[in-house]
């Protein structure tokens, strides 16, 4: 059997789902707000400096545009039940009808241009909301006072003053209270509110708000406005920590605290209107700050998602780039094996040893491809490097051996030198091998292209030498080198000039070198020259 704690919310939700219940609740809440907010009315008029029922009316029209008749009935009842002095029938019906017409126009403009309840809340959206709320408050106040003037309830010399006072009360309500109603109508914002209420920091901010209000309003009346800026502290705190949700709630709490202080101190109406203007300005500041925080967080989430996609793209491109060479070799060895197998099938047993050697190389290239996939996957996923003391001379010799057949085919000289010969660096051998292969392949392409049809031989040289605690590896070629804009943009990911190239080899190489604590750069020609550094000492030992 369901407990009372679960049955009661279900019963309330079921009741709220009925239109009649929603309408009755709105009518009751509107009348209650009209009664509670009827403080310090302007002399001879029912115009007060705090009109939260205005925000409730506009919110009702936003959610239910056809409920204008209910809004008019609630407004009419509020004006009739809690006036400073009774209005005549024509004045009461006419002014409230014109006032509700202003509410309808405001709600329509918000629905058209401000998209209430949209996510995320941006500064552009808020600025439109402020403009429409201010314009709507002025329009509604003008229509209401015009109705009172036409029925003789307001003298001509008091029309502008009445419009001014009414617009301040309605505008403050729309800027401060309407965002809270819109927040409560958003499932996402309600969830954010629950999370914020579970945070002790929020309740600390509420306490700071109470202390700030007491500190300001306990001073003599002539000094209070001079210290009003103290009230910015808690709302700025909440907006910066909780975004638009914190801004809306902290502003609402501050509004209630100011109204309570006004009631306790029994201020004159003019002073209360000025306070409402300051509260409205504070609300605008807080909401804009909250929207800025939300936009920043949304931008950070978008950036993180983009980086994940970029990392996945880099990983895929890097794997494709690095697997191209071993797969090509495997294809060549497989084709050679087929040829030899056919010769052996025809009885030529002399090729058996050669076939065994080729199949061994085929297995070696397959193993190498698997290592490339594993190590580059780990690198692109979390920049993982398996550092171990590695002989640089051995790395250079392996890179030279891998490229020597291609160098012969391109008719260029390929050499390497390491000083000291026994230099040991803390590196991931496979990843540094990727860097060396990329740099050698690029250098060989450049030297070969420049050497075609020329008298001078094409060459590529790899030289490693120690400088302090690093080894500097330089890959130099006899090509034309890099100059100007090409030198500045050489590490940018772009379309490769080489047939079948992907334009990412240097970008991957730089990432790998930087993950090792080194750097990779290019120097201007003549001749191409790329250099990178590797640490000789273990970074773990240094730590």
PDB file of N, CA and C in Angstrom, residues 402-465:
ATOM      1  N   UNK A 402      64.021   0.712 -42.006  1.00  0.00           N
ATOM      2  CA  UNK A 402      62.672   0.692 -42.571  1.00  0.00           C
ATOM      3  C   UNK A 402      62.579   1.489 -43.872  1.00  0.00           C
ATOM      4  N   UNK A 403      63.408   2.535 -44.010  1.00  0.00           N
ATOM      5  CA  UNK A 403      63.288   3.435 -45.154  1.00  0.00           C
ATOM      6  C   UNK A 403      64.347   3.209 -46.228  1.00  0.00           C
ATOM      7  N   UNK A 404      65.320   2.329 -45.987  1.00  0.00           N
ATOM      8  CA  UNK A 404      66.446   2.221 -46.918  1.00  0.00           C
ATOM      9  C   UNK A 404      65.997   1.706 -48.280  1.00  0.00           C
ATOM     10  N   UNK A 405      65.067   0.745 -48.310  1.00  0.00           N
ATOM     11  CA  UNK A 405      64.617   0.228 -49.607  1.00  0.00           C
ATOM     12  C   UNK A 405      63.944   1.341 -50.406  1.00  0.00           C
ATOM     13  N   UNK A 406      63.156   2.158 -49.729  1.00  0.00           N
ATOM     14  CA  UNK A 406      62.482   3.269 -50.436  1.00  0.00           C
ATOM     15  C   UNK A 406      63.498   4.299 -50.891  1.00  0.00           C
ATOM     16  N   UNK A 407      64.530   4.538 -50.079  1.00  0.00           N
ATOM     17  CA  UNK A 407      65.569   5.493 -50.472  1.00  0.00           C
ATOM     18  C   UNK A 407      66.286   5.031 -51.729  1.00  0.00           C
ATOM     19  N   UNK A 408      66.566   3.738 -51.825  1.00  0.00           N
ATOM     20  CA  UNK A 408      67.200   3.193 -53.033  1.00  0.00           C
ATOM     21  C   UNK A 408      66.295   3.381 -54.230  1.00  0.00           C
ATOM     22  N   UNK A 409      65.003   3.127 -54.026  1.00  0.00           N
ATOM     23  CA  UNK A 409      64.067   3.291 -55.130  1.00  0.00           C
ATOM     24  C   UNK A 409      63.956   4.725 -55.591  1.00  0.00           C
ATOM     25  N   UNK A 410      64.142   5.689 -54.680  1.00  0.00           N
ATOM     26  CA  UNK A 410      64.062   7.113 -55.028  1.00  0.00           C
ATOM     27  C   UNK A 410      65.416   7.679 -55.450  1.00  0.00           C
ATOM     28  N   UNK A 411      66.469   6.842 -55.386  1.00  0.00           N
ATOM     29  CA  UNK A 411      67.817   7.253 -55.780  1.00  0.00           C
ATOM     30  C   UNK A 411      68.300   8.427 -54.932  1.00  0.00           C
ATOM     31  N   UNK A 412      68.214   8.259 -53.634  1.00  0.00           N
ATOM     32  CA  UNK A 412      68.747   9.285 -52.733  1.00  0.00           C
ATOM     33  C   UNK A 412      69.561   8.625 -51.619  1.00  0.00           C
ATOM     34  N   UNK A 413      70.467   9.396 -51.054  1.00  0.00           N
ATOM     35  CA  UNK A 413      71.333   8.904 -49.986  1.00  0.00           C
ATOM     36  C   UNK A 413      70.647   9.135 -48.643  1.00  0.00           C
ATOM     37  N   UNK A 414      70.633   8.099 -47.801  1.00  0.00           N
ATOM     38  CA  UNK A 414      69.997   8.171 -46.490  1.00  0.00           C
ATOM     39  C   UNK A 414      71.042   7.813 -45.441  1.00  0.00           C
ATOM     40  N   UNK A 415      71.282   8.723 -44.486  1.00  0.00           N
ATOM     41  CA  UNK A 415      72.315   8.483 -43.473  1.00  0.00           C
ATOM     42  C   UNK A 415      71.797   8.898 -42.099  1.00  0.00           C
ATOM     43  N   UNK A 416      72.469   8.365 -41.066  1.00  0.00           N
ATOM     44  CA  UNK A 416      72.131   8.754 -39.704  1.00  0.00           C
ATOM     45  C   UNK A 416      73.373   8.762 -38.834  1.00  0.00           C
ATOM     46  N   UNK A 417      73.300   9.549 -37.761  1.00  0.00           N
ATOM     47  CA  UNK A 417      74.436   9.643 -36.839  1.00  0.00           C
ATOM     48  C   UNK A 417      73.899  10.009 -35.458  1.00  0.00           C
ATOM     49  N   UNK A 418      74.458   9.401 -34.410  1.00  0.00           N
ATOM     50  CA  UNK A 418      74.036   9.674 -33.040  1.00  0.00           C
ATOM     51  C   UNK A 418      75.263   9.942 -32.183  1.00  0.00           C
ATOM     52  N   UNK A 419      75.272  11.048 -31.479  1.00  0.00           N
ATOM     53  CA  UNK A 419      76.391  11.430 -30.629  1.00  0.00           C
ATOM     54  C   UNK A 419      75.857  11.936 -29.289  1.00  0.00           C
ATOM     55  N   UNK A 420      76.149  11.236 -28.187  1.00  0.00           N
ATOM     56  CA  UNK A 420      76.993  10.044 -28.058  1.00  0.00           C
ATOM     57  C   UNK A 420      76.280   8.793 -28.563  1.00  0.00           C
ATOM     58  N   UNK A 421      77.031   7.828 -28.937  1.00  0.00           N
ATOM     59  CA  UNK A 421      76.461   6.620 -29.540  1.00  0.00           C
ATOM     60  C   UNK A 421      75.669   5.796 -28.537  1.00  0.00           C
ATOM     61  N   UNK A 422      75.977   5.949 -27.253  1.00  0.00           N
ATOM     62  CA  UNK A 422      75.276   5.167 -26.240  1.00  0.00           C
ATOM     63  C   UNK A 422      74.172   5.965 -25.540  1.00  0.00           C
ATOM     64  N   UNK A 423      73.712   7.040 -26.164  1.00  0.00           N
ATOM     65  CA  UNK A 423      72.682   7.894 -25.546  1.00  0.00           C
ATOM     66  C   UNK A 423      71.397   7.095 -25.316  1.00  0.00           C
ATOM     67  N   UNK A 424      70.845   7.249 -24.124  1.00  0.00           N
ATOM     68  CA  UNK A 424      69.601   6.562 -23.751  1.00  0.00           C
ATOM     69  C   UNK A 424      68.581   7.623 -23.338  1.00  0.00           C
ATOM     70  N   UNK A 425      67.437   7.599 -23.967  1.00  0.00           N
ATOM     71  CA  UNK A 425      66.375   8.571 -23.668  1.00  0.00           C
ATOM     72  C   UNK A 425      65.154   7.846 -23.116  1.00  0.00           C
ATOM     73  N   UNK A 426      64.380   8.550 -22.312  1.00  0.00           N
ATOM     74  CA  UNK A 426      63.138   7.989 -21.766  1.00  0.00           C
ATOM     75  C   UNK A 426      62.010   8.307 -22.737  1.00  0.00           C
ATOM     76  N   UNK A 427      61.644   7.309 -23.537  1.00  0.00           N
ATOM     77  CA  UNK A 427      60.647   7.526 -24.589  1.00  0.00           C
ATOM     78  C   UNK A 427      59.757   6.298 -24.719  1.00  0.00           C
ATOM     79  N   UNK A 428      58.701   6.471 -25.467  1.00  0.00           N
ATOM     80  CA  UNK A 428      57.886   5.348 -25.934  1.00  0.00           C
ATOM     81  C   UNK A 428      58.430   4.987 -27.310  1.00  0.00           C
ATOM     82  N   UNK A 429      59.123   3.867 -27.461  1.00  0.00           N
ATOM     83  CA  UNK A 429      59.814   3.573 -28.722  1.00  0.00           C
ATOM     84  C   UNK A 429      58.891   3.571 -29.929  1.00  0.00           C
ATOM     85  N   UNK A 430      57.688   2.974 -29.781  1.00  0.00           N
ATOM     86  CA  UNK A 430      56.800   2.908 -30.934  1.00  0.00           C
ATOM     87  C   UNK A 430      56.351   4.302 -31.355  1.00  0.00           C
ATOM     88  N   UNK A 431      56.008   5.150 -30.371  1.00  0.00           N
ATOM     89  CA  UNK A 431      55.519   6.492 -30.708  1.00  0.00           C
ATOM     90  C   UNK A 431      56.630   7.350 -31.313  1.00  0.00           C
ATOM     91  N   UNK A 432      57.818   7.285 -30.763  1.00  0.00           N
ATOM     92  CA  UNK A 432      58.929   8.040 -31.362  1.00  0.00           C
ATOM     93  C   UNK A 432      59.270   7.484 -32.737  1.00  0.00           C
ATOM     94  N   UNK A 433      59.093   6.184 -32.903  1.00  0.00           N
ATOM     95  CA  UNK A 433      59.281   5.612 -34.234  1.00  0.00           C
ATOM     96  C   UNK A 433      58.298   6.197 -35.234  1.00  0.00           C
ATOM     97  N   UNK A 434      57.077   6.460 -34.786  1.00  0.00           N
ATOM     98  CA  UNK A 434      56.092   7.116 -35.658  1.00  0.00           C
ATOM     99  C   UNK A 434      56.591   8.492 -36.074  1.00  0.00           C
ATOM    100  N   UNK A 435      57.149   9.252 -35.115  1.00  0.00           N
ATOM    101  CA  UNK A 435      57.664  10.592 -35.429  1.00  0.00           C
ATOM    102  C   UNK A 435      58.791  10.501 -36.450  1.00  0.00           C
ATOM    103  N   UNK A 436      59.730   9.593 -36.225  1.00  0.00           N
ATOM    104  CA  UNK A 436      60.859   9.463 -37.149  1.00  0.00           C
ATOM    105  C   UNK A 436      60.383   9.052 -38.541  1.00  0.00           C
ATOM    106  N   UNK A 437      59.446   8.114 -38.615  1.00  0.00           N
ATOM    107  CA  UNK A 437      58.954   7.692 -39.932  1.00  0.00           C
ATOM    108  C   UNK A 437      58.280   8.849 -40.662  1.00  0.00           C
ATOM    109  N   UNK A 438      57.471   9.625 -39.926  1.00  0.00           N
ATOM    110  CA  UNK A 438      56.806  10.761 -40.573  1.00  0.00           C
ATOM    111  C   UNK A 438      57.812  11.769 -41.108  1.00  0.00           C
ATOM    112  N   UNK A 439      58.772  12.144 -40.257  1.00  0.00           N
ATOM    113  CA  UNK A 439      59.754  13.145 -40.685  1.00  0.00           C
ATOM    114  C   UNK A 439      60.622  12.627 -41.829  1.00  0.00           C
ATOM    115  N   UNK A 440      61.042  11.348 -41.763  1.00  0.00           N
ATOM    116  CA  UNK A 440      61.851  10.784 -42.843  1.00  0.00           C
ATOM    117  C   UNK A 440      61.067  10.685 -44.143  1.00  0.00           C
ATOM    118  N   UNK A 441      59.817  10.258 -44.063  1.00  0.00           N
ATOM    119  CA  UNK A 441      59.007  10.140 -45.276  1.00  0.00           C
ATOM    120  C   UNK A 441      58.830  11.497 -45.943  1.00  0.00           C
ATOM    121  N   UNK A 442      58.559  12.544 -45.138  1.00  0.00           N
ATOM    122  CA  UNK A 442      58.397  13.881 -45.702  1.00  0.00           C
ATOM    123  C   UNK A 442      59.702  14.386 -46.309  1.00  0.00           C
ATOM    124  N   UNK A 443      60.802  14.165 -45.593  1.00  0.00           N
ATOM    125  CA  UNK A 443      62.105  14.626 -46.094  1.00  0.00           C
ATOM    126  C   UNK A 443      62.490  13.915 -47.389  1.00  0.00           C
ATOM    127  N   UNK A 444      62.226  12.624 -47.478  1.00  0.00           N
ATOM    128  CA  UNK A 444      62.554  11.878 -48.682  1.00  0.00           C
ATOM    129  C   UNK A 444      61.707  12.334 -49.860  1.00  0.00           C
ATOM    130  N   UNK A 445      60.444  12.615 -49.622  1.00  0.00           N
ATOM    131  CA  UNK A 445      59.588  13.129 -50.696  1.00  0.00           C
ATOM    132  C   UNK A 445      60.102  14.470 -51.207  1.00  0.00           C
ATOM    133  N   UNK A 446      60.474  15.366 -50.273  1.00  0.00           N
ATOM    134  CA  UNK A 446      60.948  16.700 -50.677  1.00  0.00           C
ATOM    135  C   UNK A 446      62.274  16.610 -51.415  1.00  0.00           C
ATOM    136  N   UNK A 447      63.218  15.795 -50.908  1.00  0.00           N
ATOM    137  CA  UNK A 447      64.528  15.677 -51.551  1.00  0.00           C
ATOM    138  C   UNK A 447      64.406  15.022 -52.910  1.00  0.00           C
ATOM    139  N   UNK A 448      63.556  14.004 -53.030  1.00  0.00           N
ATOM    140  CA  UNK A 448      63.393  13.307 -54.304  1.00  0.00           C
ATOM    141  C   UNK A 448      62.780  14.226 -55.358  1.00  0.00           C
ATOM    142  N   UNK A 449      61.764  15.006 -54.940  1.00  0.00           N
ATOM    143  CA  UNK A 449      61.118  15.906 -55.899  1.00  0.00           C
ATOM    144  C   UNK A 449      62.078  16.985 -56.369  1.00  0.00           C
ATOM    145  N   UNK A 450      62.914  17.497 -55.461  1.00  0.00           N
ATOM    146  CA  UNK A 450      63.860  18.552 -55.839  1.00  0.00           C
ATOM    147  C   UNK A 450      65.019  18.007 -56.658  1.00  0.00           C
ATOM    148  N   UNK A 451      65.356  16.720 -56.488  1.00  0.00           N
ATOM    149  CA  UNK A 451      66.516  16.164 -57.164  1.00  0.00           C
ATOM    150  C   UNK A 451      66.246  15.637 -58.553  1.00  0.00           C
ATOM    151  N   UNK A 452      64.965  15.513 -58.930  1.00  0.00           N
ATOM    152  CA  UNK A 452      64.659  14.965 -60.250  1.00  0.00           C
ATOM    153  C   UNK A 452      65.156  15.903 -61.351  1.00  0.00           C
ATOM    154  N   UNK A 453      65.966  15.377 -62.240  1.00  0.00           N
ATOM    155  CA  UNK A 453      66.454  16.152 -63.369  1.00  0.00           C
ATOM    156  C   UNK A 453      67.618  17.047 -63.029  1.00  0.00           C
ATOM    157  N   UNK A 454      68.098  17.002 -61.773  1.00  0.00           N
ATOM    158  CA  UNK A 454      69.215  17.845 -61.383  1.00  0.00           C
ATOM    159  C   UNK A 454      70.527  17.087 -61.396  1.00  0.00           C
ATOM    160  N   UNK A 455      71.607  17.843 -61.265  1.00  0.00           N
ATOM    161  CA  UNK A 455      72.931  17.232 -61.261  1.00  0.00           C
ATOM    162  C   UNK A 455      73.395  16.844 -59.866  1.00  0.00           C
ATOM    163  N   UNK A 456      72.845  17.512 -58.848  1.00  0.00           N
ATOM    164  CA  UNK A 456      73.270  17.243 -57.488  1.00  0.00           C
ATOM    165  C   UNK A 456      72.492  16.065 -56.919  1.00  0.00           C
ATOM    166  N   UNK A 457      73.166  15.236 -56.118  1.00  0.00           N
ATOM    167  CA  UNK A 457      72.464  14.073 -55.549  1.00  0.00           C
ATOM    168  C   UNK A 457      71.452  14.517 -54.486  1.00  0.00           C
ATOM    169  N   UNK A 458      70.392  13.719 -54.361  1.00  0.00           N
ATOM    170  CA  UNK A 458      69.401  13.961 -53.308  1.00  0.00           C
ATOM    171  C   UNK A 458      69.811  13.185 -52.066  1.00  0.00           C
ATOM    172  N   UNK A 459      69.601  13.782 -50.912  1.00  0.00           N
ATOM    173  CA  UNK A 459      70.021  13.123 -49.678  1.00  0.00           C
ATOM    174  C   UNK A 459      69.120  13.528 -48.512  1.00  0.00           C
ATOM    175  N   UNK A 460      69.090  12.647 -47.513  1.00  0.00           N
ATOM    176  CA  UNK A 460      68.398  12.907 -46.243  1.00  0.00           C
ATOM    177  C   UNK A 460      69.314  12.426 -45.131  1.00  0.00           C
ATOM    178  N   UNK A 461      69.489  13.269 -44.107  1.00  0.00           N
ATOM    179  CA  UNK A 461      70.377  12.929 -42.996  1.00  0.00           C
ATOM    180  C   UNK A 461      69.633  13.105 -41.678  1.00  0.00           C
ATOM    181  N   UNK A 462      69.833  12.137 -40.777  1.00  0.00           N
ATOM    182  CA  UNK A 462      69.274  12.210 -39.427  1.00  0.00           C
ATOM    183  C   UNK A 462      70.446  12.288 -38.458  1.00  0.00           C
ATOM    184  N   UNK A 463      70.442  13.333 -37.626  1.00  0.00           N
ATOM    185  CA  UNK A 463      71.552  13.534 -36.702  1.00  0.00           C
ATOM    186  C   UNK A 463      70.990  13.793 -35.303  1.00  0.00           C
ATOM    187  N   UNK A 464      71.511  13.051 -34.314  1.00  0.00           N
ATOM    188  CA  UNK A 464      71.096  13.225 -32.923  1.00  0.00           C
ATOM    189  C   UNK A 464      72.319  13.622 -32.101  1.00  0.00           C
ATOM    190  N   UNK A 465      72.161  14.680 -31.296  1.00  0.00           N
ATOM    191  CA  UNK A 465      73.258  15.100 -30.428  1.00  0.00           C
ATOM    192  C   UNK A 465      72.690  15.614 -29.110  1.00  0.00           C
TER     193      UNK A 465
END
